[in-house]
mmCIF file with all atom_site columns, C-alpha atoms in Angstrom:
data_model
loop_
_atom_site.group_PDB
_atom_site.id
_atom_site.type_symbol
_atom_site.label_atom_id
_atom_site.label_alt_id
_atom_site.label_comp_id
_atom_site.label_asym_id
_atom_site.label_entity_id
_atom_site.label_seq_id
_atom_site.pdbx_PDB_ins_code
_atom_site.Cartn_x
_atom_site.Cartn_y
_atom_site.Cartn_z
_atom_site.occupancy
_atom_site.B_iso_or_equiv
_atom_site.pdbx_formal_charge
_atom_site.auth_seq_id
_atom_site.auth_comp_id
_atom_site.auth_asym_id
_atom_site.auth_atom_id
_atom_site.pdbx_PDB_model_num
ATOM 1   C CA . MET O 1 1   ? -10.469 7.866   -7.524  1.00 59.00 ? 1   MET O CA 1
ATOM 2   C CA . ASP O 1 2   ? -10.531 5.581   -10.993 1.00 65.00 ? 2   ASP O CA 1
ATOM 3   C CA . VAL O 1 3   ? -7.765  4.898   -12.483 1.00 77.00 ? 3   VAL O CA 1
ATOM 4   C CA . THR O 1 4   ? -5.576  1.803   -13.919 1.00 80.00 ? 4   THR O CA 1
ATOM 5   C CA . LEU O 1 5   ? -2.588  0.862   -11.580 1.00 88.00 ? 5   LEU O CA 1
ATOM 6   C CA . HIS O 1 6   ? -0.509  -2.004  -12.736 1.00 88.00 ? 6   HIS O CA 1
ATOM 7   C CA . LEU O 1 7   ? 0.826   -2.904  -9.229  1.00 91.00 ? 7   LEU O CA 1
ATOM 8   C CA . ALA O 1 8   ? -0.740  -6.501  -9.076  1.00 90.00 ? 8   ALA O CA 1
ATOM 9   C CA . GLN O 1 9   ? -0.009  -7.218  -12.583 1.00 89.00 ? 9   GLN O CA 1
ATOM 10  C CA . ASP O 1 10  ? -3.684  -8.738  -12.490 1.00 92.00 ? 10  ASP O CA 1
ATOM 11  C CA . PRO O 1 11  ? -6.399  -6.655  -14.398 1.00 91.00 ? 11  PRO O CA 1
ATOM 12  C CA . GLU O 1 12  ? -9.027  -7.749  -11.123 1.00 93.00 ? 12  GLU O CA 1
ATOM 13  C CA . ALA O 1 13  ? -6.822  -6.714  -8.390  1.00 94.00 ? 13  ALA O CA 1
ATOM 14  C CA . ASP O 1 14  ? -5.506  -3.733  -10.388 1.00 94.00 ? 14  ASP O CA 1
ATOM 15  C CA . ALA O 1 15  ? -8.698  -2.775  -11.300 1.00 94.00 ? 15  ALA O CA 1
ATOM 16  C CA . LEU O 1 16  ? -9.799  -2.729  -7.569  1.00 96.00 ? 16  LEU O CA 1
ATOM 17  C CA . LEU O 1 17  ? -6.881  -0.912  -6.453  1.00 95.00 ? 17  LEU O CA 1
ATOM 18  C CA . GLY O 1 18  ? -7.411  2.138   -9.074  1.00 93.00 ? 18  GLY O CA 1
ATOM 19  C CA . ARG O 1 19  ? -11.118 2.643   -7.613  1.00 94.00 ? 19  ARG O CA 1
ATOM 20  C CA . SER O 1 20  ? -10.783 1.919   -4.102  1.00 96.00 ? 20  SER O CA 1
ATOM 21  C CA . PRO O 1 21  ? -8.566  4.123   -1.416  1.00 96.00 ? 21  PRO O CA 1
ATOM 22  C CA . LEU O 1 22  ? -9.025  1.236   1.113   1.00 97.00 ? 22  LEU O CA 1
ATOM 23  C CA . ALA O 1 23  ? -7.813  -1.322  -1.310  1.00 97.00 ? 23  ALA O CA 1
ATOM 24  C CA . ALA O 1 24  ? -4.984  0.924   -2.350  1.00 96.00 ? 24  ALA O CA 1
ATOM 25  C CA . LEU O 1 25  ? -4.002  1.412   1.387   1.00 97.00 ? 25  LEU O CA 1
ATOM 26  C CA . VAL O 1 26  ? -4.058  -1.915  2.348   1.00 97.00 ? 26  VAL O CA 1
ATOM 27  C CA . GLY O 1 27  ? -1.898  -3.381  -0.588  1.00 96.00 ? 27  GLY O CA 1
ATOM 28  C CA . MET O 1 28  ? 0.189   -0.746  0.362   1.00 96.00 ? 28  MET O CA 1
ATOM 29  C CA . LEU O 1 29  ? 0.421   -2.112  4.373   1.00 97.00 ? 29  LEU O CA 1
ATOM 30  C CA . LEU O 1 30  ? 0.798   -5.720  2.954   1.00 96.00 ? 30  LEU O CA 1
ATOM 31  C CA . ASP O 1 31  ? 3.718   -4.789  0.798   1.00 94.00 ? 31  ASP O CA 1
ATOM 32  C CA . GLN O 1 32  ? 6.398   -6.098  2.934   1.00 91.00 ? 32  GLN O CA 1
ATOM 33  C CA . GLN O 1 33  ? 8.360   -9.056  3.094   1.00 90.00 ? 33  GLN O CA 1
ATOM 34  C CA . VAL O 1 34  ? 6.754   -10.565 -0.117  1.00 90.00 ? 34  VAL O CA 1
ATOM 35  C CA . PRO O 1 35  ? 7.062   -9.549  -3.728  1.00 88.00 ? 35  PRO O CA 1
ATOM 36  C CA . MET O 1 36  ? 4.996   -6.241  -4.589  1.00 88.00 ? 36  MET O CA 1
ATOM 37  C CA . GLU O 1 37  ? 2.374   -8.340  -6.611  1.00 91.00 ? 37  GLU O CA 1
ATOM 38  C CA . TRP O 1 38  ? 1.501   -10.503 -3.966  1.00 93.00 ? 38  TRP O CA 1
ATOM 39  C CA . ALA O 1 39  ? 1.060   -7.744  -1.821  1.00 94.00 ? 39  ALA O CA 1
ATOM 40  C CA . PHE O 1 40  ? -1.043  -5.860  -3.866  1.00 95.00 ? 40  PHE O CA 1
ATOM 41  C CA . LYS O 1 41  ? -2.965  -8.676  -4.971  1.00 96.00 ? 41  LYS O CA 1
ATOM 42  C CA . GLY O 1 42  ? -4.040  -8.871  -1.485  1.00 97.00 ? 42  GLY O CA 1
ATOM 43  C CA . PRO O 1 43  ? -7.032  -6.790  -1.440  1.00 97.00 ? 43  PRO O CA 1
ATOM 44  C CA . ALA O 1 44  ? -8.850  -8.522  -4.469  1.00 97.00 ? 44  ALA O CA 1
ATOM 45  C CA . THR O 1 45  ? -8.238  -11.955 -2.470  1.00 97.00 ? 45  THR O CA 1
ATOM 46  C CA . ILE O 1 46  ? -9.958  -10.079 0.714   1.00 97.00 ? 46  ILE O CA 1
ATOM 47  C CA . ALA O 1 47  ? -12.553 -8.547  -1.015  1.00 97.00 ? 47  ALA O CA 1
ATOM 48  C CA . GLN O 1 48  ? -13.636 -12.107 -2.723  1.00 96.00 ? 48  GLN O CA 1
ATOM 49  C CA . ARG O 1 49  ? -13.415 -13.770 0.329   1.00 96.00 ? 49  ARG O CA 1
ATOM 50  C CA . LEU O 1 50  ? -15.418 -11.671 2.135   1.00 96.00 ? 50  LEU O CA 1
ATOM 51  C CA . GLY O 1 51  ? -17.811 -11.770 -0.843  1.00 96.00 ? 51  GLY O CA 1
ATOM 52  C CA . THR O 1 52  ? -17.834 -8.551  -1.979  1.00 95.00 ? 52  THR O CA 1
ATOM 53  C CA . ASP O 1 53  ? -16.483 -6.347  -4.757  1.00 93.00 ? 53  ASP O CA 1
ATOM 54  C CA . ASP O 1 54  ? -14.900 -3.511  -2.690  1.00 95.00 ? 54  ASP O CA 1
ATOM 55  C CA . LEU O 1 55  ? -13.276 -3.724  0.834   1.00 97.00 ? 55  LEU O CA 1
ATOM 56  C CA . ASP O 1 56  ? -15.322 -1.502  3.758   1.00 97.00 ? 56  ASP O CA 1
ATOM 57  C CA . ALA O 1 57  ? -13.436 -0.571  6.734   1.00 98.00 ? 57  ALA O CA 1
ATOM 58  C CA . HIS O 1 58  ? -16.193 -0.473  9.038   1.00 98.00 ? 58  HIS O CA 1
ATOM 59  C CA . GLU O 1 59  ? -16.888 -4.401  7.822   1.00 97.00 ? 59  GLU O CA 1
ATOM 60  C CA . ILE O 1 60  ? -13.385 -4.883  8.527   1.00 97.00 ? 60  ILE O CA 1
ATOM 61  C CA . ALA O 1 61  ? -12.893 -3.305  11.951  1.00 97.00 ? 61  ALA O CA 1
ATOM 62  C CA . ALA O 1 62  ? -16.055 -4.785  13.114  1.00 97.00 ? 62  ALA O CA 1
ATOM 63  C CA . HIS O 1 63  ? -14.941 -8.429  11.649  1.00 97.00 ? 63  HIS O CA 1
ATOM 64  C CA . GLU O 1 64  ? -14.071 -11.017 14.395  1.00 97.00 ? 64  GLU O CA 1
ATOM 65  C CA . PRO O 1 65  ? -10.463 -11.544 14.665  1.00 97.00 ? 65  PRO O CA 1
ATOM 66  C CA . GLU O 1 66  ? -9.868  -15.050 14.426  1.00 97.00 ? 66  GLU O CA 1
ATOM 67  C CA . ALA O 1 67  ? -12.423 -15.218 11.397  1.00 97.00 ? 67  ALA O CA 1
ATOM 68  C CA . PHE O 1 68  ? -10.725 -12.683 9.664   1.00 97.00 ? 68  PHE O CA 1
ATOM 69  C CA . ALA O 1 69  ? -7.333  -13.849 10.402  1.00 97.00 ? 69  ALA O CA 1
ATOM 70  C CA . ALA O 1 70  ? -8.516  -17.471 8.881   1.00 96.00 ? 70  ALA O CA 1
ATOM 71  C CA . LEU O 1 71  ? -9.934  -15.524 5.926   1.00 96.00 ? 71  LEU O CA 1
ATOM 72  C CA . LEU O 1 72  ? -6.265  -14.301 5.371   1.00 96.00 ? 72  LEU O CA 1
ATOM 73  C CA . SER O 1 73  ? -4.380  -17.495 5.896   1.00 96.00 ? 73  SER O CA 1
ATOM 74  C CA . GLN O 1 74  ? -6.701  -19.812 3.297   1.00 95.00 ? 74  GLN O CA 1
ATOM 75  C CA . LYS O 1 75  ? -4.742  -21.064 0.310   1.00 93.00 ? 75  LYS O CA 1
ATOM 76  C CA . PRO O 1 76  ? -3.143  -19.180 -1.268  1.00 92.00 ? 76  PRO O CA 1
ATOM 77  C CA . ALA O 1 77  ? -2.935  -16.793 1.772   1.00 93.00 ? 77  ALA O CA 1
ATOM 78  C CA . VAL O 1 78  ? -2.907  -13.262 1.403   1.00 94.00 ? 78  VAL O CA 1
ATOM 79  C CA . HIS O 1 79  ? 0.573   -12.711 2.767   1.00 94.00 ? 79  HIS O CA 1
ATOM 80  C CA . ARG O 1 80  ? 3.544   -14.763 4.034   1.00 94.00 ? 80  ARG O CA 1
ATOM 81  C CA . TYR O 1 81  ? 2.512   -13.659 7.523   1.00 94.00 ? 81  TYR O CA 1
ATOM 82  C CA . PRO O 1 82  ? -1.224  -13.820 7.549   1.00 94.00 ? 82  PRO O CA 1
ATOM 83  C CA . GLY O 1 83  ? -2.159  -13.988 10.872  1.00 95.00 ? 83  GLY O CA 1
ATOM 84  C CA . SER O 1 84  ? -0.209  -10.610 11.873  1.00 95.00 ? 84  SER O CA 1
ATOM 85  C CA . MET O 1 85  ? -1.486  -9.043  8.692   1.00 97.00 ? 85  MET O CA 1
ATOM 86  C CA . ALA O 1 86  ? -5.014  -9.646  9.355   1.00 97.00 ? 86  ALA O CA 1
ATOM 87  C CA . LYS O 1 87  ? -4.363  -7.893  12.743  1.00 97.00 ? 87  LYS O CA 1
ATOM 88  C CA . ARG O 1 88  ? -2.785  -5.090  11.158  1.00 97.00 ? 88  ARG O CA 1
ATOM 89  C CA . ILE O 1 89  ? -5.289  -4.255  8.304   1.00 98.00 ? 89  ILE O CA 1
ATOM 90  C CA . GLN O 1 90  ? -8.053  -4.213  11.324  1.00 98.00 ? 90  GLN O CA 1
ATOM 91  C CA . GLN O 1 91  ? -5.976  -1.877  13.114  1.00 98.00 ? 91  GLN O CA 1
ATOM 92  C CA . LEU O 1 92  ? -5.682  0.218   10.103  1.00 98.00 ? 92  LEU O CA 1
ATOM 93  C CA . CYS O 1 93  ? -9.469  -0.056  9.380   1.00 98.00 ? 93  CYS O CA 1
ATOM 94  C CA . GLN O 1 94  ? -10.268 0.943   12.960  1.00 98.00 ? 94  GLN O CA 1
ATOM 95  C CA . TYR O 1 95  ? -8.245  3.911   12.781  1.00 98.00 ? 95  TYR O CA 1
ATOM 96  C CA . LEU O 1 96  ? -9.900  4.631   9.385   1.00 98.00 ? 96  LEU O CA 1
ATOM 97  C CA . VAL O 1 97  ? -13.387 4.142   11.633  1.00 98.00 ? 97  VAL O CA 1
ATOM 98  C CA . GLU O 1 98  ? -12.381 6.015   14.317  1.00 98.00 ? 98  GLU O CA 1
ATOM 99  C CA . HIS O 1 99  ? -10.734 9.212   12.375  1.00 97.00 ? 99  HIS O CA 1
ATOM 100 C CA . TYR O 1 100 ? -12.163 9.582   9.143   1.00 97.00 ? 100 TYR O CA 1
ATOM 101 C CA . ASP O 1 101 ? -15.753 7.761   9.340   1.00 97.00 ? 101 ASP O CA 1
ATOM 102 C CA . GLY O 1 102 ? -14.039 4.784   7.675   1.00 97.00 ? 102 GLY O CA 1
ATOM 103 C CA . ASP O 1 103 ? -13.585 6.942   4.599   1.00 97.00 ? 103 ASP O CA 1
ATOM 104 C CA . ALA O 1 104 ? -9.691  6.103   3.235   1.00 97.00 ? 104 ALA O CA 1
ATOM 105 C CA . GLU O 1 105 ? -10.013 8.699   0.601   1.00 96.00 ? 105 GLU O CA 1
ATOM 106 C CA . ALA O 1 106 ? -10.437 11.381  3.294   1.00 97.00 ? 106 ALA O CA 1
ATOM 107 C CA . VAL O 1 107 ? -6.835  10.991  4.891   1.00 97.00 ? 107 VAL O CA 1
ATOM 108 C CA . TRP O 1 108 ? -5.784  12.931  1.819   1.00 97.00 ? 108 TRP O CA 1
ATOM 109 C CA . LYS O 1 109 ? -8.739  14.580  0.271   1.00 93.00 ? 109 LYS O CA 1
ATOM 110 C CA . ASP O 1 110 ? -8.928  18.440  0.796   1.00 89.00 ? 110 ASP O CA 1
ATOM 111 C CA . VAL O 1 111 ? -5.349  18.436  2.574   1.00 95.00 ? 111 VAL O CA 1
ATOM 112 C CA . GLY O 1 112 ? -3.243  21.387  1.909   1.00 94.00 ? 112 GLY O CA 1
ATOM 113 C CA . THR O 1 113 ? 0.322   20.521  1.654   1.00 97.00 ? 113 THR O CA 1
ATOM 114 C CA . GLY O 1 114 ? 2.319   17.346  0.915   1.00 96.00 ? 114 GLY O CA 1
ATOM 115 C CA . LYS O 1 115 ? 4.162   17.835  4.481   1.00 97.00 ? 115 LYS O CA 1
ATOM 116 C CA . GLU O 1 116 ? 0.794   17.587  5.914   1.00 97.00 ? 116 GLU O CA 1
ATOM 117 C CA . LEU O 1 117 ? -0.390  14.779  3.970   1.00 97.00 ? 117 LEU O CA 1
ATOM 118 C CA . LEU O 1 118 ? 2.886   12.700  4.692   1.00 97.00 ? 118 LEU O CA 1
ATOM 119 C CA . LYS O 1 119 ? 2.257   13.169  8.620   1.00 97.00 ? 119 LYS O CA 1
ATOM 120 C CA . ARG O 1 120 ? -1.542  11.888  7.819   1.00 97.00 ? 120 ARG O CA 1
ATOM 121 C CA . LEU O 1 121 ? -0.090  9.046   6.160   1.00 97.00 ? 121 LEU O CA 1
ATOM 122 C CA . ALA O 1 122 ? 2.970   8.152   8.703   1.00 97.00 ? 122 ALA O CA 1
ATOM 123 C CA . GLY O 1 123 ? 0.095   8.461   11.463  1.00 97.00 ? 123 GLY O CA 1
ATOM 124 C CA . LEU O 1 124 ? -1.971  5.105   10.079  1.00 97.00 ? 124 LEU O CA 1
ATOM 125 C CA . PRO O 1 125 ? -1.268  2.074   11.904  1.00 96.00 ? 125 PRO O CA 1
ATOM 126 C CA . GLY O 1 126 ? 1.288   0.173   10.170  1.00 95.00 ? 126 GLY O CA 1
ATOM 127 C CA . PHE O 1 127 ? 2.548   2.972   8.105   1.00 96.00 ? 127 PHE O CA 1
ATOM 128 C CA . GLY O 1 128 ? 6.410   3.851   8.766   1.00 94.00 ? 128 GLY O CA 1
ATOM 129 C CA . LYS O 1 129 ? 7.896   7.262   7.294   1.00 95.00 ? 129 LYS O CA 1
ATOM 130 C CA . GLN O 1 130 ? 9.431   5.216   4.303   1.00 94.00 ? 130 GLN O CA 1
ATOM 131 C CA . LYS O 1 131 ? 5.844   3.506   3.685   1.00 95.00 ? 131 LYS O CA 1
ATOM 132 C CA . ALA O 1 132 ? 4.273   6.895   4.195   1.00 97.00 ? 132 ALA O CA 1
ATOM 133 C CA . GLN O 1 133 ? 6.593   8.473   1.629   1.00 96.00 ? 133 GLN O CA 1
ATOM 134 C CA . ILE O 1 134 ? 5.833   5.570   -0.744  1.00 95.00 ? 134 ILE O CA 1
ATOM 135 C CA . PHE O 1 135 ? 2.245   6.092   -0.571  1.00 96.00 ? 135 PHE O CA 1
ATOM 136 C CA . LEU O 1 136 ? 2.629   9.882   -0.937  1.00 97.00 ? 136 LEU O CA 1
ATOM 137 C CA . ALA O 1 137 ? 4.568   9.185   -4.086  1.00 95.00 ? 137 ALA O CA 1
ATOM 138 C CA . LEU O 1 138 ? 2.003   6.504   -5.669  1.00 95.00 ? 138 LEU O CA 1
ATOM 139 C CA . LEU O 1 139 ? -0.760  9.300   -4.686  1.00 95.00 ? 139 LEU O CA 1
ATOM 140 C CA . GLY O 1 140 ? 1.001   12.135  -6.514  1.00 95.00 ? 140 GLY O CA 1
ATOM 141 C CA . LYS O 1 141 ? 2.400   10.108  -9.199  1.00 94.00 ? 141 LYS O CA 1
ATOM 142 C CA . GLN O 1 142 ? -0.466  7.915   -10.440 1.00 93.00 ? 142 GLN O CA 1
ATOM 143 C CA . LEU O 1 143 ? -3.569  8.917   -8.707  1.00 92.00 ? 143 LEU O CA 1
ATOM 144 C CA . GLY O 1 144 ? -3.612  12.661  -9.426  1.00 92.00 ? 144 GLY O CA 1
ATOM 145 C CA . VAL O 1 145 ? -3.055  13.586  -5.567  1.00 94.00 ? 145 VAL O CA 1
ATOM 146 C CA . ARG O 1 146 ? -0.526  16.622  -5.572  1.00 95.00 ? 146 ARG O CA 1
ATOM 147 C CA . PRO O 1 147 ? -0.789  19.098  -2.599  1.00 96.00 ? 147 PRO O CA 1
ATOM 148 C CA . THR O 1 148 ? 1.668   21.720  -2.858  1.00 96.00 ? 148 THR O CA 1
ATOM 149 C CA . GLY O 1 149 ? 5.222   20.133  -1.853  1.00 97.00 ? 149 GLY O CA 1
ATOM 150 C CA . TRP O 1 150 ? 4.016   16.800  -2.223  1.00 97.00 ? 150 TRP O CA 1
ATOM 151 C CA . ARG O 1 151 ? 7.418   15.686  -4.283  1.00 95.00 ? 151 ARG O CA 1
ATOM 152 C CA . GLU O 1 152 ? 9.619   17.191  -1.393  1.00 96.00 ? 152 GLU O CA 1
ATOM 153 C CA . ALA O 1 153 ? 7.556   15.174  1.082   1.00 97.00 ? 153 ALA O CA 1
ATOM 154 C CA . ALA O 1 154 ? 7.990   12.098  -0.795  1.00 96.00 ? 154 ALA O CA 1
ATOM 155 C CA . GLY O 1 155 ? 11.824  12.533  -0.877  1.00 94.00 ? 155 GLY O CA 1
ATOM 156 C CA . ALA O 1 156 ? 13.365  10.374  -3.158  1.00 93.00 ? 156 ALA O CA 1
ATOM 157 C CA . TYR O 1 157 ? 10.519  8.421   -4.214  1.00 94.00 ? 157 TYR O CA 1
ATOM 158 C CA . GLY O 1 158 ? 8.972   11.789  -5.558  1.00 93.00 ? 158 GLY O CA 1
ATOM 159 C CA . GLU O 1 159 ? 11.714  12.387  -8.109  1.00 93.00 ? 159 GLU O CA 1
ATOM 160 C CA . PRO O 1 160 ? 10.161  11.962  -11.398 1.00 90.00 ? 160 PRO O CA 1
ATOM 161 C CA . GLN O 1 161 ? 11.170  8.446   -13.231 1.00 85.00 ? 161 GLN O CA 1
ATOM 162 C CA . SER O 1 162 ? 12.860  7.156   -10.511 1.00 86.00 ? 162 SER O CA 1
ATOM 163 C CA . PHE O 1 163 ? 12.129  3.542   -10.472 1.00 88.00 ? 163 PHE O CA 1
ATOM 164 C CA . ARG O 1 164 ? 12.461  3.070   -6.939  1.00 86.00 ? 164 ARG O CA 1
ATOM 165 C CA . SER O 1 165 ? 9.322   2.069   -5.509  1.00 89.00 ? 165 SER O CA 1
ATOM 166 C CA . VAL O 1 166 ? 5.601   1.016   -6.495  1.00 87.00 ? 166 VAL O CA 1
ATOM 167 C CA . ALA O 1 167 ? 4.762   4.406   -7.250  1.00 90.00 ? 167 ALA O CA 1
ATOM 168 C CA . ASP O 1 168 ? 6.855   4.207   -10.586 1.00 90.00 ? 168 ASP O CA 1
ATOM 169 C CA . ILE O 1 169 ? 5.259   1.125   -11.378 1.00 89.00 ? 169 ILE O CA 1
ATOM 170 C CA . THR O 1 170 ? 3.029   1.290   -14.503 1.00 88.00 ? 170 THR O CA 1
ATOM 171 C CA . GLY O 1 171 ? 3.752   -2.235  -16.252 1.00 84.00 ? 171 GLY O CA 1
ATOM 172 C CA . PRO O 1 172 ? 5.971   -4.928  -16.736 1.00 84.00 ? 172 PRO O CA 1
ATOM 173 C CA . GLU O 1 173 ? 9.081   -2.980  -17.633 1.00 86.00 ? 173 GLU O CA 1
ATOM 174 C CA . SER O 1 174 ? 8.939   -0.240  -15.099 1.00 87.00 ? 174 SER O CA 1
ATOM 175 C CA . LEU O 1 175 ? 8.565   -3.403  -12.714 1.00 83.00 ? 175 LEU O CA 1
ATOM 176 C CA . VAL O 1 176 ? 11.516  -5.343  -13.590 1.00 86.00 ? 176 VAL O CA 1
ATOM 177 C CA . LYS O 1 177 ? 13.608  -1.460  -13.198 1.00 89.00 ? 177 LYS O CA 1
ATOM 178 C CA . VAL O 1 178 ? 11.984  -1.235  -9.562  1.00 86.00 ? 178 VAL O CA 1
ATOM 179 C CA . ARG O 1 179 ? 13.084  -4.686  -8.908  1.00 83.00 ? 179 ARG O CA 1
ATOM 180 C CA . ALA O 1 180 ? 16.314  -3.822  -10.136 1.00 85.00 ? 180 ALA O CA 1
ATOM 181 C CA . HIS O 1 181 ? 16.704  -0.782  -8.026  1.00 83.00 ? 181 HIS O CA 1
ATOM 182 C CA . LYS O 1 182 ? 15.618  -3.024  -4.771  1.00 80.00 ? 182 LYS O CA 1
ATOM 183 C CA . GLN O 1 183 ? 18.312  -5.724  -5.441  1.00 82.00 ? 183 GLN O CA 1
ATOM 184 C CA . GLU O 1 184 ? 20.868  -3.206  -5.878  1.00 83.00 ? 184 GLU O CA 1
ATOM 185 C CA . MET O 1 185 ? 20.114  -1.291  -2.613  1.00 80.00 ? 185 MET O CA 1
ATOM 186 C CA . LYS O 1 186 ? 19.976  -4.768  -0.553  1.00 80.00 ? 186 LYS O CA 1
ATOM 187 C CA . ALA O 1 187 ? 23.204  -5.139  -1.894  1.00 82.00 ? 187 ALA O CA 1
ATOM 188 C CA . ALA O 1 188 ? 24.740  -2.116  -0.966  1.00 81.00 ? 188 ALA O CA 1
ATOM 189 C CA . ALA O 1 189 ? 23.367  -2.357  2.400   1.00 81.00 ? 189 ALA O CA 1
ATOM 190 C CA . LYS O 1 190 ? 24.780  -5.766  2.467   1.00 84.00 ? 190 LYS O CA 1
ATOM 191 C CA . ALA O 1 191 ? 28.126  -4.903  1.435   1.00 84.00 ? 191 ALA O CA 1
ATOM 192 C CA . ALA O 1 192 ? 28.187  -1.802  3.618   1.00 83.00 ? 192 ALA O CA 1
ATOM 193 C CA . LYS O 1 193 ? 27.470  -4.169  6.486   1.00 84.00 ? 193 LYS O CA 1
ATOM 194 C CA . ALA O 1 194 ? 30.201  -6.598  5.651   1.00 86.00 ? 194 ALA O CA 1
ATOM 195 C CA . ALA O 1 195 ? 32.657  -3.913  5.623   1.00 85.00 ? 195 ALA O CA 1
ATOM 196 C CA . GLY O 1 196 ? 31.820  -2.208  8.950   1.00 78.00 ? 196 GLY O CA 1
ATOM 197 C CA . GLU O 1 197 ? 31.818  -5.832  10.496  1.00 62.00 ? 197 GLU O CA 1
#
């Protein structure tokens, strides 16, 4: 895996996401309740604070929990909720060590179908169905991981040029389109909630 991604809108952080399967998974895990760029810059910040140029699932899984939480809490914090996200990242890495010998790419390498890949992704700690579908769409659209039926398994996120998620962000223009879509969805949800009251 060595592609150019534009999710963090930061060349160094995006380079790490494009070459490191674990960094991409951790970025996706962090992508909640913070701006997308902040979330996807997180893996590079963590690597830098660990004094390395990549993330290692074995190292993170074995890290002392309080020390790892402190690492994420340093200013600028890696996430709005650095303590709980540190715990989630360690749970993800522990799962990868237990089930995939610490190799994040093994989650999707040699998988036969999109349905099976979705099941594997949804089984990761911190990945619900929606997050799994978005990451599956990212794998298919930008990282060349396209098992049979991947678009169908990714649902609406798999549709070409849908601009629904990070899977469609290839630069500043597409980021604006994805942001606009997310704002439309929030407004629609708010309106539906108000109509139901």
